[in-house]
Structure formats: C-alpha cells, structure tokens
Short mmCIF file of C-alpha atoms and ligand atoms in Angstrom, two decimals:
data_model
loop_
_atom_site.label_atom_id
_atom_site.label_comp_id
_atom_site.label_asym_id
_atom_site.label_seq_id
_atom_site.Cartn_x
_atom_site.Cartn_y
_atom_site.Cartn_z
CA UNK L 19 118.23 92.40 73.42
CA UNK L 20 118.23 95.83 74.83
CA UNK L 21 117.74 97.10 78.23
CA UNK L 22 114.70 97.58 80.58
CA UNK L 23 116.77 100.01 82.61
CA UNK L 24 120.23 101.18 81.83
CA UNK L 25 123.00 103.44 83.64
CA UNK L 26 125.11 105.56 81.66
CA UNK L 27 128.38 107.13 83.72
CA UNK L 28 125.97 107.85 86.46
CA UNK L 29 127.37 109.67 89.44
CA UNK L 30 125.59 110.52 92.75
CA UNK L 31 126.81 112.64 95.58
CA UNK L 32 125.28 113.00 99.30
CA UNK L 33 127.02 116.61 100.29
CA UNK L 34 130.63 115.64 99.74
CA UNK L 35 130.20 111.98 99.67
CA UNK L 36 130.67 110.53 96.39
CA UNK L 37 128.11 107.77 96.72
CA UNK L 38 128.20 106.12 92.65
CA UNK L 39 130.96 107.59 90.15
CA UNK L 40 130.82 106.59 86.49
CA UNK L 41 128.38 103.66 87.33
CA UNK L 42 127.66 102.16 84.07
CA UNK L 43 125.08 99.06 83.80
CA UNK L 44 122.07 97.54 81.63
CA UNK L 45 119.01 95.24 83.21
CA UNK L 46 117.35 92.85 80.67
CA UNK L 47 113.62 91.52 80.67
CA UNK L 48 113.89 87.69 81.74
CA UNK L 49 116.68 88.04 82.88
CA UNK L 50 117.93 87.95 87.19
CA UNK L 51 120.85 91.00 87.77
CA UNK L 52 122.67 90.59 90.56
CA UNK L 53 123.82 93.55 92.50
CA UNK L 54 126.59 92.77 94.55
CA UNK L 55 129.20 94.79 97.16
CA UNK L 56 130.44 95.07 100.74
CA UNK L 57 128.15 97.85 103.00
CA UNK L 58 128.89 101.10 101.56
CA UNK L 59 129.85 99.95 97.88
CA UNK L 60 126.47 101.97 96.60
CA UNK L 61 124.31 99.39 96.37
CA UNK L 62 120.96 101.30 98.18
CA UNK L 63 121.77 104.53 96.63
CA UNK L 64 121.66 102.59 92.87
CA UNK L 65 118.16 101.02 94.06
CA UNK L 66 116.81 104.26 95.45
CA UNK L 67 117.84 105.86 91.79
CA UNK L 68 116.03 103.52 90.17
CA UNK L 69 113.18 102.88 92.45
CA UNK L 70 112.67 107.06 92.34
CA UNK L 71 113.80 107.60 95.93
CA UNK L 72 116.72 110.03 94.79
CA UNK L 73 118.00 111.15 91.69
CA UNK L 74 121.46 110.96 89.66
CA UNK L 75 123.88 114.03 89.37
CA UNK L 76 125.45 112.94 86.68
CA UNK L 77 125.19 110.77 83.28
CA UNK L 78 122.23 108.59 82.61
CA UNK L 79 119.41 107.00 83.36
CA UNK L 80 117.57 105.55 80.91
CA UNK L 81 114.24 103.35 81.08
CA UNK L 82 112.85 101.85 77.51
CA UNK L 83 115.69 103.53 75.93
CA UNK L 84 114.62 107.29 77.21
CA UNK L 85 115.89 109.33 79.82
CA UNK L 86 113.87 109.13 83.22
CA UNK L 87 113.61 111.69 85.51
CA UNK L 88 111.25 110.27 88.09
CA UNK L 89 110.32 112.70 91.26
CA UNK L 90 109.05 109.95 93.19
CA UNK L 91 108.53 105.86 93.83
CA UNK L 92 105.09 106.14 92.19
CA UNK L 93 106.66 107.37 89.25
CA UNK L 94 108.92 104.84 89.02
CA UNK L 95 106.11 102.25 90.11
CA UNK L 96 103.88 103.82 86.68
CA UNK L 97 106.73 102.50 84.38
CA UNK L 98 106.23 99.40 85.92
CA UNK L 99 109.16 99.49 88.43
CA UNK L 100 109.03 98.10 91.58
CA UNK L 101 110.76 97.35 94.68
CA UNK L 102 110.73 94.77 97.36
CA UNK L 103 112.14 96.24 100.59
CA UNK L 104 113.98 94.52 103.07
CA UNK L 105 111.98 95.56 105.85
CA UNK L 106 108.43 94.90 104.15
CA UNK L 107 105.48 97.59 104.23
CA UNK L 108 103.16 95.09 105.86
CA UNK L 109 100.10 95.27 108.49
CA UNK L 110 100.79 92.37 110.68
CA UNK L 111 97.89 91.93 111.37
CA UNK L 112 95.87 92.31 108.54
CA UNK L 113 95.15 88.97 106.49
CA UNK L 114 97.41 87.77 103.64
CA UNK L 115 94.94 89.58 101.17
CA UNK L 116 94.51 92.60 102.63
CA UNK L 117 97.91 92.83 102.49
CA UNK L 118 98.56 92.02 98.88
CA UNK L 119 96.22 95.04 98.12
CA UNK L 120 97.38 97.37 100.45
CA UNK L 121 96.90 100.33 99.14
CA UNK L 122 95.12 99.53 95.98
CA UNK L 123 92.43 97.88 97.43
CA UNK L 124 89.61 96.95 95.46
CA UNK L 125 85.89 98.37 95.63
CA UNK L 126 82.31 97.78 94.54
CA UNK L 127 79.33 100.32 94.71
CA UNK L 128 79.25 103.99 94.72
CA UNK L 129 79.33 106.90 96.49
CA UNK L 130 78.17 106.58 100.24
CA UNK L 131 78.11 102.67 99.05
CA UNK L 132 81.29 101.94 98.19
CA UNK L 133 82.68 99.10 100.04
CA UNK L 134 86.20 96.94 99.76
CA UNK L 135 85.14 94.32 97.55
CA UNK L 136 86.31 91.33 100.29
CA UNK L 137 85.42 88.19 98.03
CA UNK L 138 87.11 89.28 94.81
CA UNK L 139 90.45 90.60 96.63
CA UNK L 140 90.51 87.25 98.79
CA UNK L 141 89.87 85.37 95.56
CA UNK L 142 92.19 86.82 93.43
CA UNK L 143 94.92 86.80 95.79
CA UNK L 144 94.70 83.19 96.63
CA UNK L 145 94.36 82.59 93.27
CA UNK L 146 97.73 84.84 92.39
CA UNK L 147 99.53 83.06 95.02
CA UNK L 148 98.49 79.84 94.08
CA UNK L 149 99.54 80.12 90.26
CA UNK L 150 103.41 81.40 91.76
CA UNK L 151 103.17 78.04 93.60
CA UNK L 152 103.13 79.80 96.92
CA UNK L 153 101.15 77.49 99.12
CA UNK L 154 99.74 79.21 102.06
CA UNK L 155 97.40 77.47 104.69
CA UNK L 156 95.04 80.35 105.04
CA UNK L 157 94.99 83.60 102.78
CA UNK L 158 92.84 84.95 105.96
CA UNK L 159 96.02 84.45 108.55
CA UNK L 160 97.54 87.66 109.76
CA UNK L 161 100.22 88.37 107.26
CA UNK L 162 102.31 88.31 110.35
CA UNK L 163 102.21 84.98 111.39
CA UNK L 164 103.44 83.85 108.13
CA UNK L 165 107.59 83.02 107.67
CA UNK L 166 109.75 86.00 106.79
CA UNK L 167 110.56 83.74 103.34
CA UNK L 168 106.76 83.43 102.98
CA UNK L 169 106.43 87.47 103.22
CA UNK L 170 109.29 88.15 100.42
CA UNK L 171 107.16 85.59 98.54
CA UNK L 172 103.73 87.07 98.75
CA UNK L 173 105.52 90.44 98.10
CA UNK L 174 106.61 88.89 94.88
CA UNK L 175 103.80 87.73 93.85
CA UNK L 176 102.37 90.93 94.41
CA UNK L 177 104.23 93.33 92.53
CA UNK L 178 103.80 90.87 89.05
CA UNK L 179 100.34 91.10 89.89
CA UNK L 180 100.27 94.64 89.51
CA UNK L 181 102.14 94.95 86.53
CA UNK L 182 105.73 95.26 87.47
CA UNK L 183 108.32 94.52 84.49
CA UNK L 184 111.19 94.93 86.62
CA UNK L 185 111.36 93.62 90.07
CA UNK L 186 113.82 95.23 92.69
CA UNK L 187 114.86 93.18 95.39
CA UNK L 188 116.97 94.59 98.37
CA UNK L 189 118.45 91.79 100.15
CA UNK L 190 115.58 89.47 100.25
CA UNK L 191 117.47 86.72 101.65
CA UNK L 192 119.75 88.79 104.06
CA UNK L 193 117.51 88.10 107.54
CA UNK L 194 116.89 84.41 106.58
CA UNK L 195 118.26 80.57 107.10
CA UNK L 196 119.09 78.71 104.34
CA UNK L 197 115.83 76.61 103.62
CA UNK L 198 113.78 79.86 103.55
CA UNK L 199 116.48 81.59 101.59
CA UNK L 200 115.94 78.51 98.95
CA UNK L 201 112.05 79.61 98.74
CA UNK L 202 112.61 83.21 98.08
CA UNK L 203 115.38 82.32 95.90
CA UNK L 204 112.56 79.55 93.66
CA UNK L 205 110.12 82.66 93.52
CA UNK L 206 113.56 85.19 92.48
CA UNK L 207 113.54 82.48 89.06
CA UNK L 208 109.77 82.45 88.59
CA UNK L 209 109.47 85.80 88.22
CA UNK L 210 112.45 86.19 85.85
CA UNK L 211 110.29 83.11 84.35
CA UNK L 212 107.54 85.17 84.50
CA UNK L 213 109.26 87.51 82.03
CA UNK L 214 110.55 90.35 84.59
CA UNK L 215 113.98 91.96 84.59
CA UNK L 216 114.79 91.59 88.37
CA UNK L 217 117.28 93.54 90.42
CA UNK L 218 118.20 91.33 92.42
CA UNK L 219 120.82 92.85 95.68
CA UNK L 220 122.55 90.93 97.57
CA UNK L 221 126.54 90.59 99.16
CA UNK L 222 125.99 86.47 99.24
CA UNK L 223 127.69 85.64 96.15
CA UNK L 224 126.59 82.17 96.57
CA UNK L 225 122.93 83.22 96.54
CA UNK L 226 123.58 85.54 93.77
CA UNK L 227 125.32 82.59 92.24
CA UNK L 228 122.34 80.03 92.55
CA UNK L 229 119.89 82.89 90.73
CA UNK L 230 121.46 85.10 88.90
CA UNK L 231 121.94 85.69 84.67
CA UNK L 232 124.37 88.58 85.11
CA UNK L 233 126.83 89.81 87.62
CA UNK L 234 127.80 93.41 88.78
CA UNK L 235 129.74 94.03 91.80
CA UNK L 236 130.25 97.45 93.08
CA UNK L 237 132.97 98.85 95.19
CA UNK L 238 133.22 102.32 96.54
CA UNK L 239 130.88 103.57 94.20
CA UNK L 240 132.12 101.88 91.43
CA UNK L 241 131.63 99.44 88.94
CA UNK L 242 134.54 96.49 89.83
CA UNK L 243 132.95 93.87 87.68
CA UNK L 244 130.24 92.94 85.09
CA UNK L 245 130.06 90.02 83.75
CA UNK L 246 127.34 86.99 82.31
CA UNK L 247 127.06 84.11 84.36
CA UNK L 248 128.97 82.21 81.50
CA UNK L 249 131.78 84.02 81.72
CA UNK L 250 132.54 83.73 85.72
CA UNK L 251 132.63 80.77 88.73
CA UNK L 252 131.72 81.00 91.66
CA UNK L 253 134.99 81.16 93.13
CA UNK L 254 135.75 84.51 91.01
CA UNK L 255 133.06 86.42 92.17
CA UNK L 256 133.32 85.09 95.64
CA UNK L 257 137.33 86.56 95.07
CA UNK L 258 136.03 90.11 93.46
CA UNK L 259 133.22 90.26 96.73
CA UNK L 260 136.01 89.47 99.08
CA UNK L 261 137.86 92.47 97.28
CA UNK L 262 140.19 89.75 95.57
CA UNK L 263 143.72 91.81 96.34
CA UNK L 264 142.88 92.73 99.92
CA UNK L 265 141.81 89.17 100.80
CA UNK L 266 145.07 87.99 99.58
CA UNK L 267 147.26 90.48 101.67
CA UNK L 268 145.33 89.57 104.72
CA UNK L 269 146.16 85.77 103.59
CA UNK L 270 149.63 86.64 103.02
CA UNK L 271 149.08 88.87 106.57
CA UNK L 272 148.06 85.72 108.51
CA UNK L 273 150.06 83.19 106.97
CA UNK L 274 153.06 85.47 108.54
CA UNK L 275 151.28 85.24 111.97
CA UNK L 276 151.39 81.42 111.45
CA UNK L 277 154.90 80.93 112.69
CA UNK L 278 156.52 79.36 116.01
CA UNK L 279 157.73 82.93 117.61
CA UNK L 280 153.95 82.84 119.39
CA UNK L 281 155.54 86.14 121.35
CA UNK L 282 155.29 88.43 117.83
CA UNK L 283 151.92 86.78 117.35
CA UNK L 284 150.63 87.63 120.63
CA UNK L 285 152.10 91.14 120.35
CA UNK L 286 150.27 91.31 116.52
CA UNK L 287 147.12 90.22 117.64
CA UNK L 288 146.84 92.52 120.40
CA UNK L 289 148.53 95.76 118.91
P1 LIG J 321 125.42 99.96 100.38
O1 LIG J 321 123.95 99.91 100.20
O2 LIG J 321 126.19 99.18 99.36
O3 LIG J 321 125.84 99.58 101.79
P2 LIG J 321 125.09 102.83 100.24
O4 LIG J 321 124.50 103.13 98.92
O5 LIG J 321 124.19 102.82 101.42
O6 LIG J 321 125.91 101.47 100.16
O7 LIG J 321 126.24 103.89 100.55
C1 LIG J 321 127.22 104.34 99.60
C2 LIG J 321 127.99 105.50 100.22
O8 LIG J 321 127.14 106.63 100.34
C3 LIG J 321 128.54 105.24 101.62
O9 LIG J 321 129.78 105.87 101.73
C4 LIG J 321 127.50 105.88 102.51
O10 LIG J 321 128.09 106.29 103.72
C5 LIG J 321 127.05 107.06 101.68
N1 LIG J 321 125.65 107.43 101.94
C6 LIG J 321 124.55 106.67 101.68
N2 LIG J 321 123.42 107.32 102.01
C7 LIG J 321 123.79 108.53 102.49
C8 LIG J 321 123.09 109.69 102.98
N3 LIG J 321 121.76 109.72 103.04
N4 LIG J 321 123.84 110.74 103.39
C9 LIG J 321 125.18 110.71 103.32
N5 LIG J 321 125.89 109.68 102.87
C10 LIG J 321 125.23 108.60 102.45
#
C-alpha cells in the first residue's frame, strides 16, 4: 500500500540548529504511526512540517505521492491533514457544539439574515459524537467542564467529521491518568478504524505500544528506528526510547555505586 504522507531525506534547520537530518518515513491510511523520542529528538518540528507550520530545507515531502509545499496549516488542513494539539483551541465556555464547529460554523438565511444554524450544528454534533461512541451527558455543557480525555475525544471526532484522512496527534495522552489515557487511546483505534492514517506522538512507548501499527523513534534529529509492530516488543522499543546504550552505561554506572565502600558512593552522588 503506498503512503498518505511520506519523508524523503528531509532535513530542517532553525539558524544553526540542525533540528531533522536525513529523516526518512512513510504514513499509511488505516494504519496508527507512532512518533516516538526524548524532548528535543524532532518530534514537533516533523509535526509542524507536516501540519504546514514550517517547511523542510532539504529532501522530500511528499503527500499522495507529489511533492507538497504547503505555506500554511490551512493548506495542509485542504489535503485533508489535520492536527490535534496538545493544548486544544477550545472556548471553555462555549457548549460542546459550538466548539466542534469553531470556526466553520454553520448558517441558514442570507444576507442581513444569516444566522448560525443552532439546531443542525447541535444535532449533528451529538449525532457525530454519538456514532465515535463518545458519550457525553450534555452536548450544551461548556466544553470546559468536560475531562481533558473527553476534549482529545471530541477533537477527534471532529477533525473525521470534517474530512481529515490523516489525523495528527501531539501527545494526546501526555497531561492525563491512565483511565483517561485508555479513552483517548479507544478513540486513537477508531479513527485508524475509521480509515485515517494517524500520527500519532508520543515518548510513552507503552501507550504507543497499546495503539500503534508502526514504530519510528527519533533521536537528535534522526531516524534511530522504524519498524512494524510485528517485528518489535515492547521491551525493544522501551530499550531504543531509553536510548538502549546509554541506559546500559548508567546501569553498568549504578551497579558500580552498589558496593559496600558507602564513602565513594557518597562522594559520587554528591560530586
Ligand atoms: P521534540 O518535539 O522531540 O522535543 P523539537 O522538534 O521541539 O523536539 O526540537 C528539535 C531540536 O530543534 C531541538 O534541539 C530544539 O532545541 C530545536 N528547536 C526546535 N524549535 C526551535 C526553534 N523555533 N528555534 C530554534 N531551535 C529550535
């Protein structure tokens, strides 16, 4: 099957900083990527290249199989990509509808008349959110009284409402506990279900683990590993996320401390 979105040898610099070198990497339709890495690896400049945000310096970046040279988000968003942000665009207190057309709101009537058409954007949202299994108590509830889990969710359901064939998400589960982590994560699978190539980014391998079809982890700008989910444990790309060789010199580093002479550990530890 070919790619939705691919990255040929694509570089990207910020002034001197080499931010992605040589980043090679393919997203599939149906299928859940998993961006992994440690803070700095690249992982927000390689979503703000694809979301639009910035563009490459070097190599390729292709969407459908042609090269895409978008100048902005909405460009991006046109081709159908879109991205879930940590830190969600949302009105607070605006209802759960309002909020799922923000910014594409819905009208009827002309001219001097035209009005937000309320009962067909409250309808079709609860029915959207209802058919993604997200159960909500009241579509007319400030969007901010709603779970930070729920938010990702509605946010999800959004963007396959409006057409999205690949679905960016950066960090969704990051600011959460683990039984709202395992409702974003459900709605991460039913829109890959739903026939999307999702992005998803995360550095929790174990969430990554749970979701995800493919793996890439980056590391200084780098691609370190990409594999299938067939071809890798948990405990491997736990090991390449750790940084695999550093993780075992700081093993090799503490099992040293881990001796009687308590004077050269005291004088380690405080060094
Ligand atoms: P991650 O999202 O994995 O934490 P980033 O993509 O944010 O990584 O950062 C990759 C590298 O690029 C880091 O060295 C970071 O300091 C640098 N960087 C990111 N954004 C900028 C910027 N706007 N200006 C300068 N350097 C940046």
């Amino acid at each position: 099957m070919s790619y939705i979105v691919e990255f040929v040898d694509v570089g990207k610099y910020y002034g001197n900083i080499r931010a992605l070198s040589g980043v090679s990497l393919g997203v599939k339709a149906k299928a859940v990527t998993c961006i992994l890495g440690d803070n700095g690896a690249g992982k927000s400049t390689l979503i703000k290249i694809i979301s639009g945000l910035h563009s490459h310096d070097e190599g390729s970046y292709l969407v459908d199989g042609e090269e895409a040279r978008f100048s902005s988000p909405r460009d991006a968003l046109d081709r159908g990509i879109a991205t879930v942000y940590q830190d969600l665009a949302v009105v607070s207190l605006m209802p759960v509808w309002r909020n799922f057309f923000l910014g594409s709101e819905q009208t009827v009537g002309r001219g001097p008349l035209r009005r937000l058409d309320v009962e067909r954007m409250r309808s079709t949202a609860d029915a959207e959110l209802r058919q993604m299994g997200i159960d909500l108590p009241d579509i007319d509830q400030p969007i901010g009284t709603l779970s930070g889990g729920q938010r990702q969710c509605v946010a999800i359901a959004r963007a396959i409402y409006f057409g999205a064939r690949v679905l960016i998400l950066d960090e969704p589960t990051a600011a959460l506990g683990v039984k709202q982590s395992g409702v974003v994560l459900k709605y991460v699978a039913a829109a890959r279900d739903a026939g999307l190539g999702v992005i998803f980014i995360t550095h929790n391998p174990h969430h990554a683990f749970m979701v995800g079809d493919h793996f890439v982890v980056l590391r200084q700008g780098q691609v370190e590993l990409d594999t299938a989910r067939a071809d890798l444990s948990l405990d491997d790309l736990t090991h390449h996320m750790a940084g695999g060789a550093e993780l075992e010199a700081l093993r090799h580093e503490l099992d040293r401390l881990d001796t009687p002479d308590m004077g050269a550990l005291h004088e380690t530890t405080t060094r």
